[in-house]
Amino acid sequence: MGIQSIGIVGAGQMGNGIAHVSALAGYDVVMNDVSQDSLTKAVGLIDKNLTRQVSREKISEDEKNAALGRISTTLKLAELGQCDLIIEAATERETIKQAIFEDLLPHLKPETILTSNTSSISITRLASRTDRPEKFMGFHFMNPVPVMQLVELIRGIATDEPTFKACLEVVERLGKTAASAEDFPAFIVNRILMPMINEAVYTLYEGVGSVKSIDESMKLGANHPMGPLELADFIGLDTCLAIMNVLHDGLADTKYRPCPLLTKYVEAGWLGRKTDRGFYDYRGEVPVPTR
Ligand code: NAD
């Protein structure tokens, strides 16, 4: 039968994007979060983003309505138990993810595949705490999910071939491209991207450049579509810090030391776009650098 239904845990910026593309590809989607506010916002955003796709003639009004009709939301994790595939996309903290899988296990069908959208946490370790490490994988989407083409598929040590193939089929049905990565800290994209972002924060911290000059330098000098600090705000500074900590702890190399200024922004609750302030202040008409 293959995978027909997808349960998504966490309705933040990644969860809502994953729900959007899954429903559009014809999967039944159940989205869960601990916050009703996050669920309500997620459905509103999906509606808005689908409407934008209609106005750009990428999808029809009927396709939009059908996709919205396939998405349901719940505060009860147990209601995801009957899904064929779970994609966990909650906050990047290992204790949170472990607790989610622990709570979910008693409600699952034996054949359900478990995956995590984690940017950096060990898939093997998350899998080992479940009753089905062979049916556990990393399913790592890029942000914004409806726009970005890549999905990293990460096998844990125990992941079996049917599980990998089933996930690969989902990636293809979503119209995306899979890259297979081994289960080492931060996998491929973030192993390369995050040290660059962290270095940009050090460049700011040491006074080598301002927010504006650093971002402009990388856009105009290296042809990056976004500056590294702008990109950090877009990803979320808490997520960036969490990934640097995983690289630092997991590879035990001081070159991955998170910049103290990144830590300071997170301590201030200035997490980037999602809190309206990070390296830029987004509360006005145009983003204004905060340093
Ligand atoms: P976010 O902060 O936007 O959303 C996280 C959501 O998880 C929130 O709505 C929160 O209420 C919810 N949550 C927290 N604890 C929960 C629980 N116990 N049960 C259910 N929901 C819970 O974060 P995000 O940027 O969407 O990141 C989510 C995951 O995706 C992380 O693992 C992150 O590393 C990964 N990721 C993020 C990006 C990115 O660019 N932001 C890219 C790829 C992967």
mmCIF file of C-alpha atoms and ligand atoms in Angstrom:
data_model
loop_
_atom_site.group_PDB
_atom_site.id
_atom_site.type_symbol
_atom_site.label_atom_id
_atom_site.label_comp_id
_atom_site.label_asym_id
_atom_site.label_seq_id
_atom_site.Cartn_x
_atom_site.Cartn_y
_atom_site.Cartn_z
ATOM 1 C CA MET A 1 0.000 0.000 0.000
ATOM 2 C CA GLY A 2 2.899 2.372 0.726
ATOM 3 C CA ILE A 3 2.542 5.553 2.701
ATOM 4 C CA GLN A 4 -0.856 7.292 2.562
ATOM 5 C CA SER A 5 -0.920 9.365 5.730
ATOM 6 C CA ILE A 6 1.675 11.524 7.468
ATOM 7 C CA GLY A 7 1.673 12.672 11.090
ATOM 8 C CA ILE A 8 3.666 15.836 11.723
ATOM 9 C CA VAL A 9 4.783 16.722 15.247
ATOM 10 C CA GLY A 10 5.538 20.420 15.704
ATOM 11 C CA ALA A 11 3.690 23.055 13.689
ATOM 12 C CA GLY A 12 6.416 25.721 13.613
ATOM 13 C CA GLN A 13 7.998 27.081 10.467
ATOM 14 C CA MET A 14 9.196 23.636 9.327
ATOM 15 C CA GLY A 15 6.124 21.668 10.426
ATOM 16 C CA ASN A 16 3.711 23.920 8.542
ATOM 17 C CA GLY A 17 5.835 23.752 5.395
ATOM 18 C CA ILE A 18 6.027 19.955 5.570
ATOM 19 C CA ALA A 19 2.232 19.780 6.040
ATOM 20 C CA HIS A 20 1.769 22.109 3.041
ATOM 21 C CA VAL A 21 3.853 20.057 0.572
ATOM 22 C CA SER A 22 2.573 16.705 1.895
ATOM 23 C CA ALA A 23 -1.101 17.662 1.547
ATOM 24 C CA LEU A 24 -0.471 19.100 -1.912
ATOM 25 C CA ALA A 25 1.111 15.780 -2.946
ATOM 26 C CA GLY A 26 -2.079 13.982 -1.856
ATOM 27 C CA TYR A 27 -1.131 12.648 1.590
ATOM 28 C CA ASP A 28 -3.573 12.857 4.490
ATOM 29 C CA VAL A 29 -1.868 14.985 7.117
ATOM 30 C CA VAL A 30 -2.402 15.191 10.872
ATOM 31 C CA MET A 31 -0.451 18.006 12.497
ATOM 32 C CA ASN A 32 0.250 18.089 16.232
ATOM 33 C CA ASP A 33 1.711 20.762 18.514
ATOM 34 C CA VAL A 34 1.720 21.494 22.248
ATOM 35 C CA SER A 35 0.444 24.973 21.450
ATOM 36 C CA GLN A 36 -3.014 25.641 19.964
ATOM 37 C CA ASP A 37 -1.713 29.020 18.895
ATOM 38 C CA SER A 38 1.032 27.344 16.781
ATOM 39 C CA LEU A 39 -1.558 25.042 15.160
ATOM 40 C CA THR A 40 -3.902 27.929 14.344
ATOM 41 C CA LYS A 41 -1.035 30.025 12.945
ATOM 42 C CA ALA A 42 0.258 27.056 10.917
ATOM 43 C CA VAL A 43 -3.102 26.492 9.180
ATOM 44 C CA GLY A 44 -3.395 30.234 8.465
ATOM 45 C CA LEU A 45 0.114 30.279 6.957
ATOM 46 C CA ILE A 46 -0.502 27.190 4.831
ATOM 47 C CA ASP A 47 -3.691 28.806 3.504
ATOM 48 C CA LYS A 48 -1.780 32.029 2.725
ATOM 49 C CA ASN A 49 1.105 30.214 1.026
ATOM 50 C CA LEU A 50 -1.235 28.014 -1.042
ATOM 51 C CA THR A 51 -3.186 31.137 -2.082
ATOM 52 C CA ARG A 52 0.083 32.701 -3.251
ATOM 53 C CA GLN A 53 0.764 29.581 -5.346
ATOM 54 C CA VAL A 54 -2.724 29.908 -6.889
ATOM 55 C CA SER A 55 -2.121 33.564 -7.753
ATOM 56 C CA ARG A 56 1.177 32.597 -9.436
ATOM 57 C CA GLU A 57 -0.710 29.883 -11.345
ATOM 58 C CA LYS A 58 1.483 27.126 -9.881
ATOM 59 C CA ILE A 59 -1.597 25.281 -8.578
ATOM 60 C CA SER A 60 -5.349 25.595 -9.169
ATOM 61 C CA GLU A 61 -7.959 26.789 -6.659
ATOM 62 C CA ASP A 62 -9.306 23.198 -6.548
ATOM 63 C CA GLU A 63 -5.853 21.808 -5.708
ATOM 64 C CA LYS A 64 -5.500 24.380 -2.939
ATOM 65 C CA ASN A 65 -8.884 23.483 -1.429
ATOM 66 C CA ALA A 66 -8.202 19.746 -1.722
ATOM 67 C CA ALA A 67 -4.839 20.192 0.053
ATOM 68 C CA LEU A 68 -6.409 22.217 2.874
ATOM 69 C CA GLY A 69 -9.117 19.547 3.192
ATOM 70 C CA ARG A 70 -6.467 16.868 3.780
ATOM 71 C CA ILE A 71 -4.930 18.639 6.799
ATOM 72 C CA SER A 72 -6.261 18.141 10.304
ATOM 73 C CA THR A 73 -4.749 19.396 13.570
ATOM 74 C CA THR A 74 -4.698 18.055 17.108
ATOM 75 C CA LEU A 75 -3.167 18.791 20.498
ATOM 76 C CA LYS A 76 -3.273 15.049 21.257
ATOM 77 C CA LEU A 77 -0.167 13.205 20.102
ATOM 78 C CA ALA A 78 -2.009 9.868 20.330
ATOM 79 C CA GLU A 79 -4.163 10.906 17.358
ATOM 80 C CA LEU A 80 -1.121 10.534 15.087
ATOM 81 C CA GLY A 81 -0.901 6.830 15.983
ATOM 82 C CA GLN A 82 -2.664 5.572 12.851
ATOM 83 C CA CYS A 83 -0.433 7.458 10.404
ATOM 84 C CA ASP A 84 1.902 5.465 8.134
ATOM 85 C CA LEU A 85 4.776 7.919 8.531
ATOM 86 C CA ILE A 86 5.638 10.285 11.377
ATOM 87 C CA ILE A 87 7.796 13.335 10.712
ATOM 88 C CA GLU A 88 8.854 14.946 13.977
ATOM 89 C CA ALA A 89 9.604 18.657 13.483
ATOM 90 C CA ALA A 90 9.478 20.014 17.035
ATOM 91 C CA THR A 91 12.009 22.316 18.711
ATOM 92 C CA GLU A 92 15.666 21.308 18.217
ATOM 93 C CA ARG A 93 16.245 19.843 21.694
ATOM 94 C CA GLU A 94 17.031 16.170 22.191
ATOM 95 C CA THR A 95 15.030 15.785 25.424
ATOM 96 C CA ILE A 96 11.926 17.191 23.691
ATOM 97 C CA LYS A 97 12.309 14.843 20.726
ATOM 98 C CA GLN A 98 12.951 11.800 22.932
ATOM 99 C CA ALA A 99 9.866 12.566 25.022
ATOM 100 C CA ILE A 100 7.728 12.907 21.862
ATOM 101 C CA PHE A 101 8.781 9.479 20.522
ATOM 102 C CA GLU A 102 8.339 7.904 23.972
ATOM 103 C CA ASP A 103 4.772 9.283 24.257
ATOM 104 C CA LEU A 104 3.947 8.285 20.686
ATOM 105 C CA LEU A 105 5.182 4.653 20.782
ATOM 106 C CA PRO A 106 2.236 3.011 22.598
ATOM 107 C CA HIS A 107 -0.203 4.445 20.018
ATOM 108 C CA LEU A 108 1.619 3.452 16.814
ATOM 109 C CA LYS A 109 0.850 0.741 14.270
ATOM 110 C CA PRO A 110 3.715 -1.790 14.122
ATOM 111 C CA GLU A 111 4.566 -0.795 10.525
ATOM 112 C CA THR A 112 4.637 2.981 11.089
ATOM 113 C CA ILE A 113 7.920 4.595 10.055
ATOM 114 C CA LEU A 114 9.351 7.186 12.445
ATOM 115 C CA THR A 115 11.460 10.095 11.194
ATOM 116 C CA SER A 116 12.897 13.293 12.571
ATOM 117 C CA ASN A 117 13.468 16.569 10.740
ATOM 118 C CA THR A 118 16.298 17.344 13.181
ATOM 119 C CA SER A 119 19.057 19.523 11.745
ATOM 120 C CA SER A 120 21.814 17.925 13.765
ATOM 121 C CA ILE A 121 20.874 15.417 16.472
ATOM 122 C CA SER A 122 22.063 11.792 16.165
ATOM 123 C CA ILE A 123 19.465 9.701 14.339
ATOM 124 C CA THR A 124 21.017 6.510 15.732
ATOM 125 C CA ARG A 125 20.633 7.777 19.301
ATOM 126 C CA LEU A 126 17.029 8.949 18.799
ATOM 127 C CA ALA A 127 16.217 5.619 17.094
ATOM 128 C CA SER A 128 17.814 3.512 19.826
ATOM 129 C CA ARG A 129 15.301 4.769 22.364
ATOM 130 C CA THR A 130 12.333 3.555 20.298
ATOM 131 C CA ASP A 131 10.962 0.048 19.740
ATOM 132 C CA ARG A 132 11.814 0.221 15.995
ATOM 133 C CA PRO A 133 15.339 1.513 15.269
ATOM 134 C CA GLU A 134 15.230 -0.265 11.878
ATOM 135 C CA LYS A 135 12.162 1.825 10.930
ATOM 136 C CA PHE A 136 13.685 5.134 12.003
ATOM 137 C CA MET A 137 15.354 7.737 9.746
ATOM 138 C CA GLY A 138 16.364 11.361 9.468
ATOM 139 C CA PHE A 139 14.044 13.236 7.080
ATOM 140 C CA HIS A 140 15.631 16.672 6.830
ATOM 141 C CA PHE A 141 13.760 19.329 4.830
ATOM 142 C CA MET A 142 15.209 22.740 4.032
ATOM 143 C CA ASN A 143 13.575 26.060 4.857
ATOM 144 C CA PRO A 144 11.225 27.293 3.319
ATOM 145 C CA VAL A 145 9.926 23.797 2.624
ATOM 146 C CA PRO A 146 7.586 24.640 -0.298
ATOM 147 C CA VAL A 147 10.451 26.370 -2.138
ATOM 148 C CA MET A 148 13.582 24.342 -1.373
ATOM 149 C CA GLN A 149 14.297 21.336 -3.542
ATOM 150 C CA LEU A 150 16.484 19.226 -1.251
ATOM 151 C CA VAL A 151 15.628 16.673 1.422
ATOM 152 C CA GLU A 152 18.500 14.964 3.235
ATOM 153 C CA LEU A 153 17.707 11.349 4.082
ATOM 154 C CA ILE A 154 19.820 10.097 6.957
ATOM 155 C CA ARG A 155 20.088 6.426 7.841
ATOM 156 C CA GLY A 156 20.802 5.540 11.451
ATOM 157 C CA ILE A 157 23.062 2.537 12.050
ATOM 158 C CA ALA A 158 20.028 0.229 12.271
ATOM 159 C CA THR A 159 17.842 1.706 9.475
ATOM 160 C CA ASP A 160 16.733 -1.018 7.050
ATOM 161 C CA GLU A 161 16.505 -0.763 3.256
ATOM 162 C CA PRO A 162 12.658 -0.915 2.978
ATOM 163 C CA THR A 163 12.456 2.092 5.315
ATOM 164 C CA PHE A 164 14.963 4.048 3.239
ATOM 165 C CA LYS A 165 13.102 3.142 0.021
ATOM 166 C CA ALA A 166 9.707 4.105 1.494
ATOM 167 C CA CYS A 167 11.071 7.518 2.533
ATOM 168 C CA LEU A 168 12.743 8.008 -0.844
ATOM 169 C CA GLU A 169 9.384 7.371 -2.542
ATOM 170 C CA VAL A 170 7.794 10.057 -0.361
ATOM 171 C CA VAL A 171 10.528 12.560 -1.295
ATOM 172 C CA GLU A 172 9.932 11.808 -4.978
ATOM 173 C CA ARG A 173 6.144 12.129 -4.660
ATOM 174 C CA LEU A 174 6.697 15.520 -3.023
ATOM 175 C CA GLY A 175 8.568 16.477 -6.210
ATOM 176 C CA LYS A 176 11.818 16.959 -4.295
ATOM 177 C CA THR A 177 15.335 15.548 -4.591
ATOM 178 C CA ALA A 178 16.907 13.386 -1.899
ATOM 179 C CA ALA A 179 20.553 13.466 -0.832
ATOM 180 C CA SER A 180 21.670 10.532 1.249
ATOM 181 C CA ALA A 181 23.775 11.528 4.255
ATOM 182 C CA GLU A 182 25.526 9.508 6.934
ATOM 183 C CA ASP A 183 24.554 9.984 10.555
ATOM 184 C CA PHE A 184 27.280 12.321 11.791
ATOM 185 C CA PRO A 185 26.650 15.646 13.555
ATOM 186 C CA ALA A 186 24.628 18.072 11.390
ATOM 187 C CA PHE A 187 24.794 15.742 8.338
ATOM 188 C CA ILE A 188 25.863 17.501 5.085
ATOM 189 C CA VAL A 189 24.162 20.879 4.617
ATOM 190 C CA ASN A 190 24.455 22.177 8.169
ATOM 191 C CA ARG A 191 27.935 20.714 8.674
ATOM 192 C CA ILE A 192 29.049 23.161 5.987
ATOM 193 C CA LEU A 193 26.528 25.999 6.384
ATOM 194 C CA MET A 194 26.494 26.508 10.178
ATOM 195 C CA PRO A 195 30.249 27.000 10.689
ATOM 196 C CA MET A 196 30.019 29.692 7.971
ATOM 197 C CA ILE A 197 27.126 31.419 9.778
ATOM 198 C CA ASN A 198 28.957 31.086 13.119
ATOM 199 C CA GLU A 199 32.075 32.623 11.529
ATOM 200 C CA ALA A 200 29.937 35.528 10.264
ATOM 201 C CA VAL A 201 28.779 36.094 13.878
ATOM 202 C CA TYR A 202 32.445 36.014 15.033
ATOM 203 C CA THR A 203 33.249 38.546 12.309
ATOM 204 C CA LEU A 204 30.553 40.792 13.794
ATOM 205 C CA TYR A 205 31.629 40.031 17.414
ATOM 206 C CA GLU A 206 35.254 40.949 16.698
ATOM 207 C CA GLY A 207 34.226 44.176 14.977
ATOM 208 C CA VAL A 208 35.607 43.219 11.584
ATOM 209 C CA GLY A 209 32.353 44.318 9.964
ATOM 210 C CA SER A 210 28.838 45.534 10.765
ATOM 211 C CA VAL A 211 25.706 43.439 10.130
ATOM 212 C CA LYS A 212 25.176 45.354 6.893
ATOM 213 C CA SER A 213 28.763 45.071 5.620
ATOM 214 C CA ILE A 214 29.008 41.364 6.439
ATOM 215 C CA ASP A 215 25.768 40.506 4.645
ATOM 216 C CA GLU A 216 26.534 42.771 1.687
ATOM 217 C CA SER A 217 30.036 41.302 1.375
ATOM 218 C CA MET A 218 28.759 37.750 1.093
ATOM 219 C CA LYS A 219 25.900 38.685 -1.264
ATOM 220 C CA LEU A 220 27.956 40.809 -3.632
ATOM 221 C CA GLY A 221 31.354 39.196 -3.081
ATOM 222 C CA ALA A 222 30.437 35.525 -2.972
ATOM 223 C CA ASN A 223 27.139 35.663 -4.877
ATOM 224 C CA HIS A 224 25.118 34.239 -1.969
ATOM 225 C CA PRO A 225 21.390 34.998 -2.403
ATOM 226 C CA MET A 226 21.132 35.973 1.291
ATOM 227 C CA GLY A 227 23.763 37.291 3.687
ATOM 228 C CA PRO A 228 24.803 34.868 6.470
ATOM 229 C CA LEU A 229 23.281 36.981 9.275
ATOM 230 C CA GLU A 230 20.036 37.480 7.364
ATOM 231 C CA LEU A 231 20.000 33.718 6.786
ATOM 232 C CA ALA A 232 20.663 33.045 10.486
ATOM 233 C CA ASP A 233 17.620 35.203 11.377
ATOM 234 C CA PHE A 234 15.584 33.280 8.827
ATOM 235 C CA ILE A 235 16.612 29.877 10.227
ATOM 236 C CA GLY A 236 16.180 30.975 13.870
ATOM 237 C CA LEU A 237 19.132 31.845 16.121
ATOM 238 C CA ASP A 238 18.110 29.219 18.710
ATOM 239 C CA THR A 239 18.254 26.553 15.998
ATOM 240 C CA CYS A 240 21.661 27.859 14.780
ATOM 241 C CA LEU A 241 23.041 27.761 18.340
ATOM 242 C CA ALA A 242 21.624 24.277 18.954
ATOM 243 C CA ILE A 243 23.302 22.995 15.764
ATOM 244 C CA MET A 244 26.668 24.564 16.677
ATOM 245 C CA ASN A 245 26.450 22.931 20.115
ATOM 246 C CA VAL A 246 25.793 19.548 18.516
ATOM 247 C CA LEU A 247 28.804 20.015 16.181
ATOM 248 C CA HIS A 248 30.996 21.155 19.095
ATOM 249 C CA ASP A 249 29.952 18.331 21.411
ATOM 250 C CA GLY A 250 29.760 15.641 18.741
ATOM 251 C CA LEU A 251 33.055 16.354 16.962
ATOM 252 C CA ALA A 252 34.951 17.716 19.997
ATOM 253 C CA ASP A 253 36.813 20.252 17.895
ATOM 254 C CA THR A 254 37.179 23.874 19.083
ATOM 255 C CA LYS A 255 36.654 25.101 15.521
ATOM 256 C CA TYR A 256 32.927 24.522 16.135
ATOM 257 C CA ARG A 257 32.799 26.703 19.295
ATOM 258 C CA PRO A 258 29.537 28.716 19.145
ATOM 259 C CA CYS A 259 30.208 32.456 19.046
ATOM 260 C CA PRO A 260 29.399 34.060 22.446
ATOM 261 C CA LEU A 261 27.461 36.779 20.599
ATOM 262 C CA LEU A 262 25.150 34.143 19.092
ATOM 263 C CA THR A 263 24.533 32.813 22.610
ATOM 264 C CA LYS A 264 23.830 36.365 23.807
ATOM 265 C CA TYR A 265 21.165 36.963 21.156
ATOM 266 C CA VAL A 266 19.469 33.678 22.086
ATOM 267 C CA GLU A 267 19.615 34.600 25.803
ATOM 268 C CA ALA A 268 17.890 37.884 24.935
ATOM 269 C CA GLY A 269 15.124 35.976 23.153
ATOM 270 C CA TRP A 270 16.136 37.706 19.924
ATOM 271 C CA LEU A 271 15.758 34.595 17.805
ATOM 272 C CA GLY A 272 15.426 36.214 14.372
ATOM 273 C CA ARG A 273 12.353 36.586 12.195
ATOM 274 C CA LYS A 274 10.151 34.358 14.325
ATOM 275 C CA THR A 275 10.454 36.748 17.291
ATOM 276 C CA ASP A 276 10.675 39.894 15.108
ATOM 277 C CA ARG A 277 14.233 40.611 16.241
ATOM 278 C CA GLY A 278 17.652 39.057 15.715
ATOM 279 C CA PHE A 279 20.581 40.483 13.787
ATOM 280 C CA TYR A 280 17.876 42.654 12.245
ATOM 281 C CA ASP A 281 14.810 44.280 13.795
ATOM 282 C CA TYR A 282 11.750 43.330 11.725
ATOM 283 C CA ARG A 283 9.150 45.390 13.576
ATOM 284 C CA GLY A 284 9.152 48.294 11.134
ATOM 285 C CA GLU A 285 8.591 48.602 7.389
ATOM 286 C CA VAL A 286 12.120 47.455 6.507
ATOM 287 C CA PRO A 287 14.571 45.282 8.513
ATOM 288 C CA VAL A 288 17.030 47.440 10.493
ATOM 289 C CA PRO A 289 20.404 45.986 11.643
ATOM 290 C CA THR A 290 20.611 45.645 15.448
ATOM 291 C CA ARG A 291 24.412 46.179 15.474
HETATM 292 P P1 NAD B 1 9.961 26.420 15.432
HETATM 293 O O1 NAD B 1 10.463 27.008 16.697
HETATM 294 O O2 NAD B 1 9.432 27.312 14.349
HETATM 295 O O3 NAD B 1 8.799 25.340 15.729
HETATM 296 C C1 NAD B 1 8.904 24.345 16.701
HETATM 297 C C2 NAD B 1 7.485 23.933 17.078
HETATM 298 O O4 NAD B 1 7.575 22.762 17.909
HETATM 299 C C3 NAD B 1 6.725 25.004 17.884
HETATM 300 O O5 NAD B 1 5.475 25.273 17.284
HETATM 301 C C4 NAD B 1 6.553 24.351 19.264
HETATM 302 O O6 NAD B 1 5.342 24.723 19.909
HETATM 303 C C5 NAD B 1 6.562 22.870 18.873
HETATM 304 N N1 NAD B 1 6.845 21.952 19.977
HETATM 305 C C6 NAD B 1 7.718 22.101 20.994
HETATM 306 N N2 NAD B 1 7.668 21.019 21.816
HETATM 307 C C7 NAD B 1 6.736 20.187 21.290
HETATM 308 C C8 NAD B 1 6.199 18.930 21.692
HETATM 309 N N3 NAD B 1 6.629 18.310 22.784
HETATM 310 N N4 NAD B 1 5.231 18.362 20.935
HETATM 311 C C9 NAD B 1 4.772 18.985 19.807
HETATM 312 N N5 NAD B 1 5.234 20.181 19.380
HETATM 313 C C10 NAD B 1 6.207 20.777 20.118
HETATM 314 O O7 NAD B 1 11.166 25.500 14.895
HETATM 315 P P2 NAD B 1 11.460 25.038 13.382
HETATM 316 O O8 NAD B 1 12.395 26.019 12.750
HETATM 317 O O9 NAD B 1 10.183 24.675 12.720
HETATM 318 O O10 NAD B 1 12.334 23.725 13.656
HETATM 319 C C11 NAD B 1 11.733 22.481 13.932
HETATM 320 C C12 NAD B 1 12.731 21.366 13.637
HETATM 321 O O11 NAD B 1 13.125 21.444 12.261
HETATM 322 C C13 NAD B 1 14.021 21.415 14.456
HETATM 323 O O12 NAD B 1 14.441 20.109 14.727
HETATM 324 C C14 NAD B 1 14.988 22.098 13.510
HETATM 325 O O13 NAD B 1 16.331 21.768 13.770
HETATM 326 C C15 NAD B 1 14.541 21.516 12.187
HETATM 327 N N6 NAD B 1 14.906 22.313 10.998
HETATM 328 C C16 NAD B 1 14.842 23.677 11.030
HETATM 329 C C17 NAD B 1 15.205 24.391 9.887
HETATM 330 C C18 NAD B 1 15.124 25.898 9.899
HETATM 331 O O14 NAD B 1 15.646 26.521 8.962
HETATM 332 N N7 NAD B 1 14.494 26.522 10.848
HETATM 333 C C19 NAD B 1 15.592 23.739 8.716
HETATM 334 C C20 NAD B 1 15.611 22.330 8.710
HETATM 335 C C21 NAD B 1 15.268 21.630 9.868
#
